[in-house]
mmCIF file of C-alpha atoms in Angstrom:
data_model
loop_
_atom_site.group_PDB
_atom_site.id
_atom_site.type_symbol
_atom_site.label_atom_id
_atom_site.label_comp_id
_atom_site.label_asym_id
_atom_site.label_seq_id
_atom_site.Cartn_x
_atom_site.Cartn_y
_atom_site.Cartn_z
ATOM 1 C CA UNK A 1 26.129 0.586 5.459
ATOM 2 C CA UNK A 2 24.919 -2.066 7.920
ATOM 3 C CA UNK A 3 21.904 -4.549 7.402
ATOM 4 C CA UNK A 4 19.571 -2.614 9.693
ATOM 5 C CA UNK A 5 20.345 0.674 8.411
ATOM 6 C CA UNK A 6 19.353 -0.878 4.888
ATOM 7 C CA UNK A 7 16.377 -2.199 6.470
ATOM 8 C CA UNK A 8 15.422 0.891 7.765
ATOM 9 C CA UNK A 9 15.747 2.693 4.437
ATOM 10 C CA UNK A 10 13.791 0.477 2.548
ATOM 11 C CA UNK A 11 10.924 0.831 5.207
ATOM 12 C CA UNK A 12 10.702 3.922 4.629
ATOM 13 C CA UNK A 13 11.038 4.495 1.195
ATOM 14 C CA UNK A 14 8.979 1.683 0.252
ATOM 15 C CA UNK A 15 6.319 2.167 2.876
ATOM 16 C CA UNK A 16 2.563 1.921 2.443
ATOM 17 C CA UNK A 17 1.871 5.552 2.511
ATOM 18 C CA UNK A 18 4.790 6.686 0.454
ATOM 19 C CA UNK A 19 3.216 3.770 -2.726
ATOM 20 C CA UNK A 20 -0.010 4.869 -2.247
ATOM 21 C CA UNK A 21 0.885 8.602 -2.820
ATOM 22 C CA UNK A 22 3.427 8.060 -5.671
ATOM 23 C CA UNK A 23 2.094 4.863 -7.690
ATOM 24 C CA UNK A 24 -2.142 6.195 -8.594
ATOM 25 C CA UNK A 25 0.092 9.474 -10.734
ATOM 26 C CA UNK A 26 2.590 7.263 -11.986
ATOM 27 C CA UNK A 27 0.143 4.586 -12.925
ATOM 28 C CA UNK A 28 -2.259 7.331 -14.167
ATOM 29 C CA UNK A 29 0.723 8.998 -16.528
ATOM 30 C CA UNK A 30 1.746 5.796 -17.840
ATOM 31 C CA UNK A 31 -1.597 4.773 -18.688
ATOM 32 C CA UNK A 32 -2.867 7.692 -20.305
ATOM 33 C CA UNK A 33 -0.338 10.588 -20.426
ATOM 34 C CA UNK A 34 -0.928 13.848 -18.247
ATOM 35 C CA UNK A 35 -4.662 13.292 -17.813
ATOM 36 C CA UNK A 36 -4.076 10.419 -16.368
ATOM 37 C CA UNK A 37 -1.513 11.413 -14.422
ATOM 38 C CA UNK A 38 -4.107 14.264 -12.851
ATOM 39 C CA UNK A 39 -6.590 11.838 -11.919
ATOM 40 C CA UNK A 40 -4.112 9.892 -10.204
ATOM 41 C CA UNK A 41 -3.233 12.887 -8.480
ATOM 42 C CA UNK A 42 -6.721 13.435 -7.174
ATOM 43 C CA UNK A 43 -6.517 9.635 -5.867
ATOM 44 C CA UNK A 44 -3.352 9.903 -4.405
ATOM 45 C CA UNK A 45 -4.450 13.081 -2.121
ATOM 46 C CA UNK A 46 -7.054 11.722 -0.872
ATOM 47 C CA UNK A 47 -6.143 7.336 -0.277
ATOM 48 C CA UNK A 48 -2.483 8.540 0.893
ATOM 49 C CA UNK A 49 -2.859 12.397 1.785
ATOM 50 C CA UNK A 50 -5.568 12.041 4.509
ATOM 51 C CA UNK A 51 -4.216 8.930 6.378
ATOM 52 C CA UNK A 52 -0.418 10.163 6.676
ATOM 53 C CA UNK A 53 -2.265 13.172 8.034
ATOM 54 C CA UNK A 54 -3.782 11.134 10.009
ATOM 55 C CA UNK A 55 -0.820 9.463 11.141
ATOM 56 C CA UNK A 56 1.425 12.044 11.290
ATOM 57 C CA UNK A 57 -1.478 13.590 14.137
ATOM 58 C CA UNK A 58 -1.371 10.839 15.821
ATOM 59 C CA UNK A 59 2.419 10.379 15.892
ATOM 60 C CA UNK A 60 2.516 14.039 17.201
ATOM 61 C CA UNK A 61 0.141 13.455 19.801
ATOM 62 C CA UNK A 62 2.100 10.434 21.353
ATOM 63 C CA UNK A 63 -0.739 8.079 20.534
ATOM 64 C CA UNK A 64 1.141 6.057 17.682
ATOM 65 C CA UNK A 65 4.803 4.906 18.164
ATOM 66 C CA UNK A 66 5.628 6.066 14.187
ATOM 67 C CA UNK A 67 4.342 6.313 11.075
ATOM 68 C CA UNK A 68 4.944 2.809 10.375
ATOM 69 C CA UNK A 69 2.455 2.080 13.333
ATOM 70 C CA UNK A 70 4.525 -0.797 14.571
ATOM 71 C CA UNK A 71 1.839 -1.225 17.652
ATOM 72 C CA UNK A 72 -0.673 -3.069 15.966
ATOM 73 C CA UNK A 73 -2.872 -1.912 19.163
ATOM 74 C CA UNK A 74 -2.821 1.238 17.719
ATOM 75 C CA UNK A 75 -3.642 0.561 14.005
ATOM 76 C CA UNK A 76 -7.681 0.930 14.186
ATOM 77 C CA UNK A 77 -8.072 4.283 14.273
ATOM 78 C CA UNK A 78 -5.660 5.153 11.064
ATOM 79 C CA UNK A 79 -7.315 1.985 9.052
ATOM 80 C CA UNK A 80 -11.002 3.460 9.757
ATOM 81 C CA UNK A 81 -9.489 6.658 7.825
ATOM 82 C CA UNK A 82 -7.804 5.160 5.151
ATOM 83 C CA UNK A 83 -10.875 3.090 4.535
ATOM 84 C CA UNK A 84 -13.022 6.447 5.137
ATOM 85 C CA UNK A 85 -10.276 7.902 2.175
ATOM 86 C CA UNK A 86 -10.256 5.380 0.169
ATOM 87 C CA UNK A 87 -14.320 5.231 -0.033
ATOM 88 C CA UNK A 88 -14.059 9.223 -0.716
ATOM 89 C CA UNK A 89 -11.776 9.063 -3.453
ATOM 90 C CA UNK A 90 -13.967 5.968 -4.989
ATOM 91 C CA UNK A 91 -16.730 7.960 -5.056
ATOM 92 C CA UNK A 92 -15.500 11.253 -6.087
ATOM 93 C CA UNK A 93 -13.869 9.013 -8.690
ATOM 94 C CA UNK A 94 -16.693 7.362 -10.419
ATOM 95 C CA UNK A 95 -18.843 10.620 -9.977
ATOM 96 C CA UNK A 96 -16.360 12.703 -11.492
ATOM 97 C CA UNK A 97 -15.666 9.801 -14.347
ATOM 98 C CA UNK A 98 -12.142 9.483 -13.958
ATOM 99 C CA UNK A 99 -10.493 6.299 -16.120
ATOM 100 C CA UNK A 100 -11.174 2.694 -15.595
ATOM 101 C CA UNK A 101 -7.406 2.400 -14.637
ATOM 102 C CA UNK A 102 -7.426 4.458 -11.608
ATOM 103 C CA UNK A 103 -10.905 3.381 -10.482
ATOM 104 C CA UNK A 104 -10.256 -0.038 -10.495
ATOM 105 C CA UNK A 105 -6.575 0.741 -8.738
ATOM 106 C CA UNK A 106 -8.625 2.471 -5.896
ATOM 107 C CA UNK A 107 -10.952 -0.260 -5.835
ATOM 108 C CA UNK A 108 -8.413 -2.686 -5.136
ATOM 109 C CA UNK A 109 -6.904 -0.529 -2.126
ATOM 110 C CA UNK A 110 -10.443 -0.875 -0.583
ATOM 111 C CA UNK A 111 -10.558 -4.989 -1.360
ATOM 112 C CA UNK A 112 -7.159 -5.231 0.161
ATOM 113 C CA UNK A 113 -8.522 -3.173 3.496
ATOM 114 C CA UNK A 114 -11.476 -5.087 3.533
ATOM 115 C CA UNK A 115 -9.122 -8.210 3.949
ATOM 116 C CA UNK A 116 -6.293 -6.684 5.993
ATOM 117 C CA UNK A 117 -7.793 -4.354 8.510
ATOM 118 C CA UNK A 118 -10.027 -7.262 10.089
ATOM 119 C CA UNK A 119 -6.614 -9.584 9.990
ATOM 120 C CA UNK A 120 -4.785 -6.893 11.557
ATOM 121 C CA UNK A 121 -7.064 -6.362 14.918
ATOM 122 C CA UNK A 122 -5.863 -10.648 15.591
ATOM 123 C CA UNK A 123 -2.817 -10.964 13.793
ATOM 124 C CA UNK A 124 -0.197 -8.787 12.510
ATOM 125 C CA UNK A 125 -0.243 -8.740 9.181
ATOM 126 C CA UNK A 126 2.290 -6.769 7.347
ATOM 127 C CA UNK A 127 0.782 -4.018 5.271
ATOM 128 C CA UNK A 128 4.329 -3.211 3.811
ATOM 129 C CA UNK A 129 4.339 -6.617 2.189
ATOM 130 C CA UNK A 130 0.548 -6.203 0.877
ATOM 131 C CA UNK A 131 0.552 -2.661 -0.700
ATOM 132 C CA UNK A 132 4.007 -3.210 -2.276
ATOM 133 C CA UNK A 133 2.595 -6.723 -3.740
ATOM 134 C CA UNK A 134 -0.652 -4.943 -4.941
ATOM 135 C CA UNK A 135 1.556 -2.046 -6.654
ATOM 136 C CA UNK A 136 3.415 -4.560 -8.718
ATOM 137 C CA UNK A 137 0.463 -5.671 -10.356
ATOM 138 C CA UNK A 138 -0.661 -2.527 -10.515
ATOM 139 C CA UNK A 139 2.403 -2.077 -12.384
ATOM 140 C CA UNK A 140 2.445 -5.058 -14.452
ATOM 141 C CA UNK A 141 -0.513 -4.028 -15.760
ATOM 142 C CA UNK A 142 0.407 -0.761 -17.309
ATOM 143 C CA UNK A 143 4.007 -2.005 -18.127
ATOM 144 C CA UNK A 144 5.427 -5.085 -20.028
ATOM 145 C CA UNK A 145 4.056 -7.423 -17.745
ATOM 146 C CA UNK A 146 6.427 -10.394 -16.864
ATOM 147 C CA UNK A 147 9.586 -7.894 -16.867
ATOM 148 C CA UNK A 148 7.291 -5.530 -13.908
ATOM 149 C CA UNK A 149 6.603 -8.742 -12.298
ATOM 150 C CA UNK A 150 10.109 -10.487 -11.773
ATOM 151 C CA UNK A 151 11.434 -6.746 -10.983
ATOM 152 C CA UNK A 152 8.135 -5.895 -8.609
ATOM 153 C CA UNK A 153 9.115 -9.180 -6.733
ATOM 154 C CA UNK A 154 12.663 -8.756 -6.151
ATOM 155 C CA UNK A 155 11.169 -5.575 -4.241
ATOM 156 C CA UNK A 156 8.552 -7.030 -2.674
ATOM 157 C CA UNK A 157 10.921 -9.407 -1.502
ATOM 158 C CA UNK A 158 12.980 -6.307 -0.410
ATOM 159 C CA UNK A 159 10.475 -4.891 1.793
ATOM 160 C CA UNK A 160 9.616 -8.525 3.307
ATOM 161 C CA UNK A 161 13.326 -8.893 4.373
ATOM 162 C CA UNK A 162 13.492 -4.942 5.584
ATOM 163 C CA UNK A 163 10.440 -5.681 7.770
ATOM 164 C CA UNK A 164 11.710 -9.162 9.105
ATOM 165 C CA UNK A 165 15.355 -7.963 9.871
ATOM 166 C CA UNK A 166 13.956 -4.754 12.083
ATOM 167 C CA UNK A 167 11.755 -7.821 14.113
ATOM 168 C CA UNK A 168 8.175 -5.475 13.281
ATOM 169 C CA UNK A 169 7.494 -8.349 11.728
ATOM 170 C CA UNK A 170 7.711 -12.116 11.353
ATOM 171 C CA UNK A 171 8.124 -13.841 7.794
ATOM 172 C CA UNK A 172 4.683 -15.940 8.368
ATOM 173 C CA UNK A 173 3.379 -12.233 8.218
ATOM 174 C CA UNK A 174 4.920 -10.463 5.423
ATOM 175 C CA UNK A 175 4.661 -13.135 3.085
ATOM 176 C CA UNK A 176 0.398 -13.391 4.196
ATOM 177 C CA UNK A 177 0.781 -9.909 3.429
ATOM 178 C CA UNK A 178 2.454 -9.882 0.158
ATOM 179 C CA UNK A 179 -0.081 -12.612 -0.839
ATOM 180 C CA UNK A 180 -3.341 -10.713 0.180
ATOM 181 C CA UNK A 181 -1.861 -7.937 -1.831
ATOM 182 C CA UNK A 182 -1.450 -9.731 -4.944
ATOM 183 C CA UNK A 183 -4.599 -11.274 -4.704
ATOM 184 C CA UNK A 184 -7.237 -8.739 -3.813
ATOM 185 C CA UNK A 185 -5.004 -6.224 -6.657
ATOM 186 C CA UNK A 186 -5.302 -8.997 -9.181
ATOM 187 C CA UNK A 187 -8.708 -10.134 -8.466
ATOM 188 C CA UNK A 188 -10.159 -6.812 -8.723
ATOM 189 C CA UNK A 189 -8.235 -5.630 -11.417
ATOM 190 C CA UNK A 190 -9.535 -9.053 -13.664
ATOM 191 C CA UNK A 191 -13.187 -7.697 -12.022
ATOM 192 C CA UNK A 192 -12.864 -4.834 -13.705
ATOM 193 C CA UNK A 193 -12.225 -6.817 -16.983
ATOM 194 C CA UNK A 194 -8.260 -5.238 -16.884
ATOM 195 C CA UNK A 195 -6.307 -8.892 -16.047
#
């Protein structure tokens, strides 16, 4: 298997929609059993259903090169939704009085938009690098903490490479990303009294 074809693989099976789909039901199992895992479920249709929806639309339509949106030119339109989702599911969250956990994990997806999406209409910041990053504290969180980190990096540092060796992105850029990630995850997270 050849470098790029790795690359390309890990893209996609470690992209942004694909963590924010799987990790709220994972987190939400782990957390607190099948309950949790339901609410998750509710967060995970909404932050990761409606934008890849959105996406795939667009990719349909000829207006976005791929569901990776490696245009940043073309990246407003599917932000505005995924911050229009991610508000939703916040607020159908808290209404509905759905865990701590999985409030505060949706939370952070809207910190880390707040910081990226205005980055992204300059600079191309990799939002690979930042949702995996904010996952794997995510994840640290719910598992033993400093074994989830040191694995959660080694990914992270997976995707970073993946995105750098197909040129969509430079390393200045994925590791901006990975850092806004961890940040905005970990800040809100310790916000919520969980860190």
């Amino acid at each position: 298997m050849t470098a790029d074809l790795v690359a390309k693989r890990v893209t996609n099976l470690l992209a942004p929609q694909v963590l924010v789909i799987a990790m709220p039901p994972v987190v939400g199992l782990l957390a607190q059993g099948w309950a949790g895992a339901a609410w998750g479920l509710v967060a995970s249709a909404i932050c990761g259903g409606v934008p890849a929806a959105v996406i795939a639309v667009g990719v349909r339509a000829g207006r976005l090169d791929s569901h990776h949106i490696v245009d940043r030119a073309r990246r407003t339109g599917p932000l505005l939704a995924a911050v229009a989702a991610v508000l939703l599911a916040l607020a159908l969250l808290v209404v509905m009085g759905a865990p701590t956990l999985l409030v505060a994990t949706v939370t952070a997806m809207l910190v880390a938009l707040a910081v990226t999406v205005p980055v992204t209409l300059r600079w191309k910041i990799s939002f690979h690098a930042a949702v995996s990053a904010g996952t794997v504290v995510v994840f640290a969180h719910v598992l033993p903490a400093w074994p989830a980190a040191i694995a959660g990096a080694a990914v992270v540092a997976l995707v970073c490479w993946a995105r750098v060796r197909l040129t969509h992105h430079t390393w200045p850029q994925v590791v901006v990303g990975a850092l806004v990630g961890t940040a905005a995850t970990w800040a809100t997270l310790a916000a919520f009294g969980l860190s």
